[in-house]
Coordinates of C-alpha atoms in Angstrom, one line a residue:
M1 CA 0.0 0.0 0.0
L2 CA 2.9 2.4 0.8
L3 CA 4.4 1.8 -2.7
L4 CA 1.0 2.5 -4.4
A5 CA 0.5 5.6 -2.3
C6 CA 3.9 7.0 -3.2
I7 CA 3.4 6.3 -6.9
I8 CA 0.0 8.0 -6.9
I9 CA 1.4 11.0 -5.1
E10 CA 4.3 11.3 -7.6
S11 CA 1.8 11.1 -10.5
I12 CA -0.4 13.8 -9.1
I13 CA 2.6 16.1 -8.6
T14 CA 3.7 15.3 -12.2
Y15 CA 0.3 16.4 -13.3
I16 CA 0.0 19.7 -11.3
Q17 CA 3.6 21.0 -11.6
P18 CA 3.3 22.2 -15.3
F19 CA 0.1 24.1 -14.3
L20 CA 2.0 25.8 -11.5
V21 CA 4.6 26.8 -14.1
T22 CA 1.9 28.3 -16.3
K23 CA 0.5 30.1 -13.3
I24 CA 4.0 31.5 -12.4
T25 CA 4.7 32.6 -16.0
D26 CA 1.3 34.0 -17.2
D27 CA -0.4 35.2 -14.1
G28 CA 2.6 36.0 -12.0
I29 CA 5.5 37.3 -14.2
I30 CA 3.7 38.5 -17.4
K31 CA 0.7 40.1 -15.5
G32 CA 3.0 41.4 -12.8
N33 CA 1.0 39.9 -9.9
F34 CA 3.6 39.2 -7.1
T35 CA 1.1 37.6 -4.7
V36 CA 0.2 35.0 -7.3
L37 CA 3.9 34.6 -8.1
L38 CA 4.8 34.0 -4.4
Y39 CA 2.1 31.5 -3.6
S40 CA 2.7 29.6 -6.9
V41 CA 6.4 29.3 -6.2
I42 CA 5.8 28.1 -2.7
L43 CA 3.3 25.5 -4.0
F44 CA 5.8 24.5 -6.7
L45 CA 8.6 24.0 -4.1
L46 CA 6.3 22.1 -1.8
A47 CA 5.2 19.8 -4.6
K48 CA 8.9 19.2 -5.4
V49 CA 9.7 18.3 -1.8
I50 CA 6.7 15.9 -1.5
G51 CA 7.6 14.3 -4.8
A52 CA 11.2 13.8 -3.7
G53 CA 10.1 12.3 -0.4
S54 CA 7.7 9.9 -2.1
G55 CA 10.5 8.9 -4.5
V56 CA 12.7 8.0 -1.5
L57 CA 9.9 5.9 0.1
R58 CA 9.2 4.2 -3.2
S59 CA 12.8 3.3 -3.6
Y60 CA 13.0 1.9 -0.1
G61 CA 9.9 -0.3 -0.7
F62 CA 11.3 -1.7 -3.9
M63 CA 14.7 -2.2 -2.2
K64 CA 13.0 -4.5 0.3
I65 CA 11.4 -6.4 -2.5
H66 CA 14.9 -6.7 -4.2
N67 CA 16.4 -8.0 -1.0
K68 CA 13.7 -10.7 -0.6
M69 CA 14.2 -11.8 -4.2
F70 CA 18.0 -11.8 -3.8
A71 CA 17.7 -14.0 -0.7
L72 CA 15.2 -16.3 -2.4
L73 CA 17.4 -16.8 -5.5
N74 CA 20.5 -17.5 -3.4
E75 CA 18.5 -20.0 -1.4
K76 CA 17.4 -21.7 -4.7
M77 CA 20.9 -21.6 -6.0
F78 CA 22.4 -23.2 -2.8
Q79 CA 19.7 -25.9 -2.7
K80 CA 20.3 -26.7 -6.4
L81 CA 24.1 -26.9 -5.9
Y82 CA 23.5 -29.4 -3.1
R83 CA 21.2 -31.5 -5.2
C84 CA 23.3 -31.5 -8.4
P85 CA 25.2 -34.8 -9.0
M86 CA 28.9 -34.7 -8.7
S87 CA 29.3 -35.0 -12.4
F88 CA 28.2 -31.3 -12.6
Y89 CA 31.4 -30.3 -10.8
K90 CA 33.7 -32.6 -12.8
D91 CA 34.6 -30.1 -15.5
K92 CA 34.0 -26.8 -13.6
N93 CA 35.8 -25.1 -10.8
G94 CA 34.2 -23.5 -7.8
M95 CA 35.0 -19.9 -8.8
E96 CA 33.6 -20.4 -12.3
I97 CA 30.3 -21.7 -11.0
I98 CA 29.8 -19.2 -8.2
N99 CA 30.9 -16.2 -10.3
A100 CA 28.4 -17.1 -13.1
L101 CA 25.5 -17.8 -10.7
Q102 CA 26.1 -14.6 -8.6
T103 CA 26.2 -12.5 -11.8
D104 CA 22.9 -14.0 -12.9
I105 CA 21.3 -13.5 -9.4
Q106 CA 22.4 -9.8 -9.3
Y107 CA 20.9 -9.2 -12.8
L108 CA 17.6 -10.9 -11.9
S109 CA 17.3 -9.2 -8.5
A110 CA 17.7 -5.8 -10.2
I111 CA 14.4 -6.4 -12.0
F112 CA 12.6 -6.1 -8.6
D113 CA 14.7 -3.1 -7.6
E114 CA 15.6 -0.3 -10.0
I115 CA 13.7 -1.8 -12.9
A116 CA 10.4 -2.2 -11.0
A117 CA 10.8 1.1 -9.2
V118 CA 11.4 2.9 -12.5
S119 CA 8.9 1.1 -14.6
V120 CA 5.9 1.3 -12.3
G121 CA 6.5 4.9 -11.4
A122 CA 7.1 5.8 -15.1
V123 CA 3.8 4.3 -16.2
F124 CA 1.8 6.5 -13.8
Q125 CA 3.8 9.5 -14.7
V126 CA 3.3 9.0 -18.4
L127 CA -0.5 8.7 -17.8
A128 CA -0.5 11.9 -15.7
G129 CA 1.7 13.7 -18.3
A130 CA -0.4 12.6 -21.2
L131 CA -3.5 13.9 -19.6
G132 CA -1.8 17.3 -19.0
L133 CA -0.5 17.4 -22.5
S134 CA -3.9 16.8 -24.1
V135 CA -5.3 19.7 -22.0
V136 CA -2.5 22.1 -23.2
N137 CA -2.4 21.2 -26.9
K138 CA -3.7 18.0 -28.6
N139 CA -1.9 18.4 -31.9
M140 CA 1.5 18.7 -30.3
T141 CA 0.7 15.7 -28.1
V142 CA 0.1 13.6 -31.2
L143 CA 3.4 14.8 -32.7
L144 CA 5.3 13.9 -29.5
F145 CA 4.0 10.3 -29.4
V146 CA 4.8 9.8 -33.0
M147 CA 8.4 10.6 -32.3
I148 CA 8.5 8.4 -29.3
G149 CA 7.3 5.5 -31.5
V150 CA 10.3 6.1 -33.7
K151 CA 12.6 5.9 -30.7
Y152 CA 11.0 2.6 -29.6
G153 CA 11.8 1.1 -33.0
I154 CA 15.5 2.2 -32.7
V155 CA 15.8 0.7 -29.2
T156 CA 14.4 -2.6 -30.4
L157 CA 17.1 -2.9 -33.0
F158 CA 19.8 -2.1 -30.4
S159 CA 18.4 -4.6 -27.9
K160 CA 18.7 -7.6 -30.2
R161 CA 22.4 -6.9 -30.8
K162 CA 22.9 -6.2 -27.0
R163 CA 21.6 -9.6 -26.0
D164 CA 24.2 -11.3 -28.3
I165 CA 27.0 -9.2 -27.0
L166 CA 26.2 -9.9 -23.4
R167 CA 25.9 -13.6 -24.0
E168 CA 29.4 -13.6 -25.5
N169 CA 30.7 -11.4 -22.6
L170 CA 29.4 -13.8 -20.0
I171 CA 31.1 -16.7 -21.6
V172 CA 34.4 -14.9 -21.9
N173 CA 34.3 -13.6 -18.4
N174 CA 33.7 -17.1 -17.0
Q175 CA 36.6 -18.5 -19.0
F176 CA 38.9 -15.8 -17.7
M177 CA 37.9 -16.4 -14.0
S178 CA 38.3 -20.1 -14.5
W179 CA 41.8 -19.7 -15.9
L180 CA 42.7 -17.3 -13.0
E181 CA 41.5 -19.8 -10.4
E182 CA 43.5 -22.6 -12.0
Q183 CA 46.7 -20.5 -11.7
V184 CA 46.0 -19.7 -8.0
N185 CA 45.3 -23.4 -7.2
G186 CA 48.4 -24.4 -9.1
M187 CA 50.7 -21.7 -7.6
R188 CA 53.0 -24.3 -6.0
E189 CA 53.7 -26.0 -9.4
M190 CA 54.2 -22.6 -11.0
K191 CA 56.8 -21.7 -8.5
L192 CA 58.6 -25.1 -8.6
W193 CA 58.7 -25.2 -12.4
T194 CA 59.4 -21.4 -12.7
L195 CA 56.4 -21.0 -15.0
Y196 CA 55.8 -17.3 -14.4
N197 CA 56.9 -16.0 -17.8
F198 CA 55.0 -18.7 -19.6
K199 CA 51.8 -18.2 -17.6
N200 CA 52.1 -14.4 -17.9
K201 CA 52.0 -14.7 -21.7
E202 CA 48.9 -16.8 -21.3
L203 CA 47.5 -14.1 -19.1
R204 CA 48.0 -11.5 -21.8
K205 CA 46.1 -13.6 -24.3
V206 CA 43.1 -14.4 -22.1
R207 CA 43.1 -10.8 -20.8
K208 CA 43.0 -9.4 -24.4
I209 CA 40.0 -11.6 -25.2
L210 CA 38.2 -10.4 -22.1
L211 CA 39.0 -6.7 -22.7
D212 CA 38.0 -6.9 -26.3
S213 CA 34.6 -8.3 -25.2
Y214 CA 34.3 -5.7 -22.5
Q215 CA 35.1 -2.9 -25.0
K216 CA 32.6 -4.2 -27.5
N217 CA 29.9 -4.2 -24.7
V218 CA 30.8 -0.7 -23.5
M219 CA 31.0 0.9 -26.9
W220 CA 27.6 -0.6 -27.9
D221 CA 26.1 1.1 -24.8
Q222 CA 27.7 4.3 -25.9
K223 CA 26.3 4.1 -29.4
Y224 CA 22.9 3.4 -27.9
S225 CA 23.3 6.4 -25.5
F226 CA 24.5 8.7 -28.4
C227 CA 21.5 7.8 -30.6
G228 CA 19.1 8.3 -27.6
N229 CA 20.5 11.7 -26.7
I230 CA 20.3 12.9 -30.3
L231 CA 16.7 11.7 -30.6
D232 CA 15.8 13.4 -27.3
A233 CA 17.4 16.7 -28.4
L234 CA 15.5 16.4 -31.7
V235 CA 12.2 15.9 -29.9
I236 CA 12.7 18.9 -27.7
G237 CA 13.9 21.0 -30.6
I238 CA 10.8 20.2 -32.7
I239 CA 8.6 20.9 -29.7
Y240 CA 10.2 24.4 -29.2
L241 CA 9.9 25.1 -32.9
V242 CA 6.3 24.1 -33.3
G243 CA 5.3 25.5 -29.9
G244 CA 7.1 28.8 -30.6
Y245 CA 5.2 29.1 -33.9
F246 CA 1.9 28.6 -32.0
V247 CA 2.9 31.3 -29.5
I248 CA 3.8 33.7 -32.3
Q249 CA 0.5 33.0 -33.9
R250 CA -1.2 33.6 -30.5
Q251 CA -2.7 30.1 -30.6
M252 CA -1.1 29.4 -27.1
T253 CA 0.5 31.4 -24.4
A254 CA 4.2 31.4 -23.4
G255 CA 3.2 29.9 -20.0
S256 CA 1.3 27.1 -21.8
L257 CA 4.4 26.4 -24.0
L258 CA 6.6 26.1 -20.8
A259 CA 4.0 23.8 -19.3
F260 CA 3.9 21.7 -22.5
V261 CA 7.8 21.5 -22.5
T262 CA 7.7 20.5 -18.8
Y263 CA 5.2 17.8 -19.5
C264 CA 7.2 16.8 -22.5
G265 CA 10.3 16.4 -20.5
T266 CA 8.5 14.3 -17.9
I267 CA 6.8 12.1 -20.4
N268 CA 9.9 11.8 -22.7
S269 CA 12.1 10.8 -19.7
S270 CA 9.5 8.4 -18.3
I271 CA 8.9 6.7 -21.7
T272 CA 12.6 6.6 -22.3
L273 CA 13.0 4.7 -19.0
L274 CA 10.2 2.3 -20.1
I275 CA 11.9 1.8 -23.4
D276 CA 15.2 1.3 -21.7
V277 CA 13.7 -1.5 -19.8
K278 CA 13.5 -3.4 -23.1
Y279 CA 17.2 -2.7 -23.6
Y280 CA 18.0 -3.7 -20.0
F281 CA 16.1 -7.0 -20.4
A282 CA 18.3 -7.6 -23.5
K283 CA 21.2 -7.3 -21.1
I284 CA 19.8 -9.7 -18.5
R285 CA 18.3 -12.2 -20.9
P286 CA 21.5 -14.4 -21.2
S287 CA 21.8 -14.5 -17.4
A288 CA 18.1 -15.4 -17.0
D289 CA 18.5 -18.2 -19.6
R290 CA 21.6 -19.5 -17.9
F291 CA 20.1 -19.4 -14.4
Y292 CA 16.9 -21.1 -15.6
T293 CA 19.0 -23.8 -17.3
F294 CA 20.9 -24.3 -14.0
L295 CA 17.7 -24.7 -11.9
N296 CA 16.4 -27.3 -14.4
R297 CA 19.6 -29.4 -14.3
E298 CA 19.4 -33.1 -13.4
E299 CA 19.3 -33.8 -9.7
E300 CA 20.4 -36.6 -7.5
P301 CA 17.6 -39.1 -6.5
A302 CA 14.8 -37.8 -4.4
L303 CA 15.8 -37.2 -0.7
F304 CA 13.2 -39.5 0.9
T305 CA 12.8 -43.1 2.1
K306 CA 10.1 -45.5 1.0
S307 CA 8.9 -48.5 3.0
V308 CA 10.6 -51.6 1.5
N309 CA 10.7 -55.2 2.8
N310 CA 14.1 -56.3 4.0
Y311 CA 15.9 -58.9 1.9
M312 CA 17.1 -62.1 3.6
D313 CA 19.7 -64.4 2.2
E314 CA 19.7 -68.2 2.5
Q315 CA 21.1 -68.0 6.0
G316 CA 18.3 -65.7 7.2
K317 CA 20.6 -62.7 7.5
T318 CA 20.3 -59.3 5.9
P319 CA 23.5 -58.1 4.2
I320 CA 24.2 -54.5 5.2
I321 CA 25.7 -53.9 1.7
E322 CA 24.9 -56.0 -1.4
F323 CA 26.0 -55.6 -5.0
K324 CA 24.2 -57.7 -7.6
D325 CA 25.5 -57.8 -11.2
V326 CA 26.4 -54.1 -11.0
K327 CA 27.9 -52.4 -14.0
F328 CA 29.2 -48.8 -14.2
S329 CA 31.1 -46.6 -16.6
Y330 CA 32.1 -43.0 -16.7
D331 CA 30.5 -41.2 -19.6
R332 CA 29.0 -44.5 -20.8
Q333 CA 32.3 -45.5 -22.3
K334 CA 34.8 -48.0 -20.9
K335 CA 33.4 -50.2 -18.1
V336 CA 35.0 -49.5 -14.8
I337 CA 32.7 -52.0 -13.0
D338 CA 31.6 -54.9 -15.1
G339 CA 28.9 -57.0 -13.5
I340 CA 30.2 -57.5 -10.0
S341 CA 28.3 -59.1 -7.1
F342 CA 29.2 -59.4 -3.4
Q343 CA 27.6 -59.2 0.0
I344 CA 28.9 -57.6 3.2
Y345 CA 27.3 -58.3 6.6
E346 CA 27.0 -56.0 9.6
G347 CA 30.2 -55.7 11.7
E348 CA 32.4 -57.2 8.9
K349 CA 35.8 -55.8 8.2
V350 CA 36.4 -55.9 4.5
A351 CA 39.4 -54.8 2.3
I352 CA 39.3 -54.0 -1.4
I353 CA 42.6 -54.0 -3.2
G354 CA 43.6 -53.5 -6.8
K355 CA 45.8 -51.4 -9.1
N356 CA 45.2 -47.7 -9.5
G357 CA 42.2 -47.1 -11.7
A358 CA 40.7 -50.5 -11.0
G359 CA 37.5 -49.0 -9.6
K360 CA 38.0 -49.2 -5.8
T361 CA 37.0 -45.6 -5.2
T362 CA 34.2 -46.0 -7.7
I363 CA 32.7 -48.7 -5.4
F364 CA 32.6 -46.2 -2.6
N365 CA 31.0 -43.6 -4.8
L366 CA 28.3 -46.2 -5.8
I367 CA 27.6 -47.1 -2.1
T368 CA 27.2 -43.4 -1.1
G369 CA 25.1 -42.5 -4.1
I370 CA 27.7 -40.1 -5.6
C371 CA 27.6 -42.3 -8.7
H372 CA 24.7 -44.5 -10.0
P373 CA 25.1 -47.9 -11.7
D374 CA 24.4 -48.3 -15.4
S375 CA 22.6 -51.6 -14.5
G376 CA 22.3 -54.0 -11.6
V377 CA 21.1 -53.6 -8.0
I378 CA 22.8 -52.1 -5.0
K379 CA 21.1 -52.6 -1.6
I380 CA 21.8 -51.1 1.8
E381 CA 20.3 -53.2 4.7
G382 CA 18.1 -55.0 2.2
Q383 CA 16.6 -52.0 0.5
E384 CA 17.4 -50.9 -3.0
I385 CA 19.6 -47.8 -2.9
Q386 CA 17.5 -45.8 -5.4
K387 CA 14.5 -46.2 -3.1
I388 CA 16.2 -45.1 0.1
G389 CA 17.3 -41.6 -0.9
V390 CA 20.8 -40.3 -0.8
E391 CA 20.5 -38.4 2.5
T392 CA 19.3 -41.4 4.3
I393 CA 22.2 -43.5 3.0
R394 CA 24.8 -40.9 3.8
N395 CA 23.5 -40.3 7.3
N396 CA 24.5 -43.9 8.0
I397 CA 27.9 -43.8 6.4
A398 CA 31.2 -42.2 7.4
V399 CA 33.8 -41.7 4.7
V400 CA 37.5 -41.0 5.1
S401 CA 38.9 -40.2 1.7
Q402 CA 42.5 -40.0 0.5
N403 CA 42.2 -36.2 0.0
P404 CA 39.7 -35.0 2.6
F405 CA 38.3 -31.4 2.2
F406 CA 38.9 -28.8 4.9
Y407 CA 37.1 -25.6 5.5
N408 CA 38.9 -22.4 6.5
A409 CA 37.6 -22.7 10.0
S410 CA 38.7 -24.0 13.4
V411 CA 39.6 -27.6 14.3
W412 CA 36.3 -27.8 16.2
D413 CA 34.3 -27.0 13.0
N414 CA 36.4 -29.1 10.7
I415 CA 35.7 -32.2 12.8
D416 CA 32.1 -31.6 13.8
L417 CA 31.0 -30.5 10.4
G418 CA 27.3 -30.3 11.3
R419 CA 28.0 -28.8 14.8
K420 CA 26.0 -31.6 16.5
Y421 CA 28.4 -32.8 19.1
S422 CA 29.8 -31.5 22.4
K423 CA 33.5 -30.5 22.7
E424 CA 34.1 -33.4 25.0
E425 CA 33.0 -35.8 22.3
I426 CA 35.2 -34.1 19.7
V427 CA 38.3 -34.3 22.0
R428 CA 37.5 -38.0 22.7
S429 CA 37.4 -38.8 19.0
C430 CA 40.7 -37.0 18.4
R431 CA 42.4 -38.9 21.2
K432 CA 41.4 -42.2 19.6
S433 CA 42.6 -41.1 16.1
G434 CA 45.8 -39.6 17.5
A435 CA 44.9 -36.1 16.3
D436 CA 44.8 -34.7 19.8
D437 CA 48.6 -35.2 20.1
F438 CA 49.3 -32.4 17.6
V439 CA 46.1 -30.3 18.0
S440 CA 46.8 -29.8 21.7
Q441 CA 50.3 -28.6 20.8
M442 CA 49.0 -25.8 18.6
K443 CA 49.1 -22.3 20.0
E444 CA 45.3 -21.9 19.9
G445 CA 44.5 -25.6 20.3
Y446 CA 41.1 -26.6 18.9
E447 CA 40.4 -23.0 18.1
T448 CA 43.2 -22.9 15.5
I449 CA 42.0 -21.9 12.0
L450 CA 43.3 -24.5 9.6
G451 CA 43.5 -22.2 6.6
N452 CA 42.1 -22.7 3.1
G453 CA 42.0 -26.4 2.3
G454 CA 43.7 -27.2 5.6
Q455 CA 47.0 -25.8 4.5
K456 CA 48.3 -25.6 8.1
L457 CA 48.2 -29.4 8.4
S458 CA 50.7 -32.1 7.1
G459 CA 49.4 -35.1 5.2
G460 CA 49.2 -37.4 8.2
E461 CA 47.6 -34.7 10.3
R462 CA 44.9 -34.2 7.7
Q463 CA 44.1 -37.9 7.7
K464 CA 43.9 -38.0 11.5
I465 CA 41.4 -35.1 11.5
A466 CA 39.4 -36.9 8.8
V467 CA 39.4 -40.2 10.9
S468 CA 38.2 -38.1 13.9
R469 CA 35.2 -37.0 11.9
A470 CA 34.4 -40.6 11.2
L471 CA 34.8 -41.7 14.8
L472 CA 32.6 -38.8 15.9
K473 CA 29.8 -39.7 13.5
K474 CA 29.3 -43.2 14.9
A475 CA 27.9 -44.4 11.6
K476 CA 26.9 -48.0 10.9
I477 CA 29.2 -48.2 7.8
V478 CA 32.7 -46.8 7.6
L479 CA 34.4 -46.4 4.2
L480 CA 38.2 -45.8 4.4
D481 CA 39.8 -44.9 1.1
E482 CA 43.6 -44.9 1.7
A483 CA 42.8 -43.4 5.1
T484 CA 46.3 -43.8 6.5
T485 CA 48.0 -41.9 3.6
G486 CA 50.7 -39.8 5.2
Y487 CA 50.7 -41.7 8.5
D488 CA 54.1 -42.4 10.1
M489 CA 55.1 -46.0 11.1
E490 CA 54.1 -45.4 14.8
S491 CA 50.6 -44.2 13.8
R492 CA 50.1 -47.2 11.5
K493 CA 50.3 -49.5 14.6
V494 CA 46.8 -48.5 15.5
S495 CA 44.6 -50.4 13.1
M496 CA 41.3 -49.2 11.7
K497 CA 39.8 -52.4 13.0
E498 CA 40.6 -51.3 16.5
L499 CA 39.3 -47.8 16.0
F500 CA 35.9 -49.0 14.6
P501 CA 35.3 -52.4 16.4
N502 CA 31.5 -52.4 16.2
Q503 CA 31.0 -50.9 12.7
T504 CA 31.0 -52.4 9.3
V505 CA 34.3 -51.2 7.8
I506 CA 35.4 -51.3 4.2
V507 CA 39.0 -50.4 3.5
V508 CA 40.7 -49.5 0.2
T509 CA 44.4 -49.7 0.7
H510 CA 47.9 -50.4 -0.8
H511 CA 49.4 -51.1 2.6
Q512 CA 49.9 -54.8 3.4
E513 CA 49.8 -54.3 7.2
E514 CA 46.2 -53.0 6.9
L515 CA 45.0 -56.3 5.5
E516 CA 45.8 -58.2 8.7
G517 CA 42.7 -59.2 10.6
M518 CA 40.3 -58.5 7.7
D519 CA 37.4 -60.8 7.5
T520 CA 37.3 -60.7 3.7
I521 CA 39.6 -59.3 1.0
Y522 CA 38.4 -58.6 -2.5
R523 CA 40.6 -57.8 -5.5
L524 CA 39.3 -55.7 -8.3
H525 CA 40.8 -56.3 -11.7
Q526 CA 39.6 -55.2 -15.2
G527 CA 36.1 -54.4 -13.8
E528 CA 35.7 -57.8 -12.1
I529 CA 35.9 -58.7 -8.4
E530 CA 37.5 -61.7 -6.8
K531 CA 37.2 -62.9 -3.2
L532 CA 40.7 -63.8 -1.9
N533 CA 40.0 -64.9 1.7
R534 CA 37.5 -64.8 4.5
G535 CA 37.9 -65.4 8.2
G536 CA 41.6 -64.2 8.3
G537 CA 43.1 -67.1 6.3
K538 CA 44.0 -67.3 2.6

């Protein structure tokens, strides 16, 4: 209601201001009536102040709408990023994705800020101005709107080309940001291999492409602005010429001409703003298309659980994990997993060995729902994985990967990722993993910020923090993918079997000592799986 009230007030003021100008000119100045002149000027100034105040309130109202839309779009973006399959992130880096999406959100949010504020107010001002124009001189009003129609046609031509230029500019900008992030991430290699001069030459090339695209965009805006200014000047010039002729012929007064010119300026600027909206939409169209495409990308399976009957094997037991004739390939090309079947029971300790690239980590990705089989069935506790929902699966699994991710946050926050546990529980898990030995020696202890990607930690320390996460979670299933990478010999004496005595543990490893005490060992080779031993003997 406040927005509507402000817009109506501004429209009324737009309508009465030119009449006050006529009053000041004809009845005050020309007729020499100072009293009329004084009161008319006071009313004119009061109208200006009220109009300006309404404009501020209107802008505030639309700013609140803009903020709500910005928050909503960011929430939609974050939700979609979470639901996108990991394949979406395979060929894109984080900066490229975020830079593109935030650019799109800023453009789209502006629709509900400056664009909405300008457009809605301009519509009412055009209506008020048109009414005033028709009262002053109908013939000149027709002439004005004919010239505005010509301007609309010119803007339409400029808008089509602008859309293409912006689409190209978005692509080039993303490519530049992607290249720049790659150099930052690879700074260690750049230093070790003294690649500065080589990479600087690359920078000049990608920078030139970006600046050429930027220049094309800016110059097109300048061409548009130049044509618009020339046309506006032409409109005002013709109005003065025709209106002056009518004054000379005594068909209208000088005050009426000034009123008409005032109305003309208001209407012309308001219509120009409305026409510019078309040009602005040409600017945001590529962003809108890209954001819409992103929101409609493929998602991971639905995050829900259906009621499914548990499967029992011949011995009347339910395997906690079962693969049945599972096949998988990346990009539907070479088979990484080719029809494997196996069962793992609750509490079992299982090792999976094989050469690099044999598909060991892929099995973990299939269990956690990061990847999905081309064919075959995967069950968790007797339920088919696609019917359970990925969040339900992952809530019951703890993963320690070879290269765990670390947030630029404290030790507390990097172990208790969801902030669900007490500090006592965190310290207890660190003591079991051995992480407390070095964390307690840090100057700020568990409050220590680990840096971007955990840069303040050594390889073994990173793995012990990751193992602490798994211990804290107390999940039914623990997946250890080369979890002891970077461990020293002393640390290796504590086996994962001892750390997770009651959970089902699956270990991927190249270290022979970690195979001791495993209930079952599987070997992956050329997409097939082979059971080597069970019950500790070969």
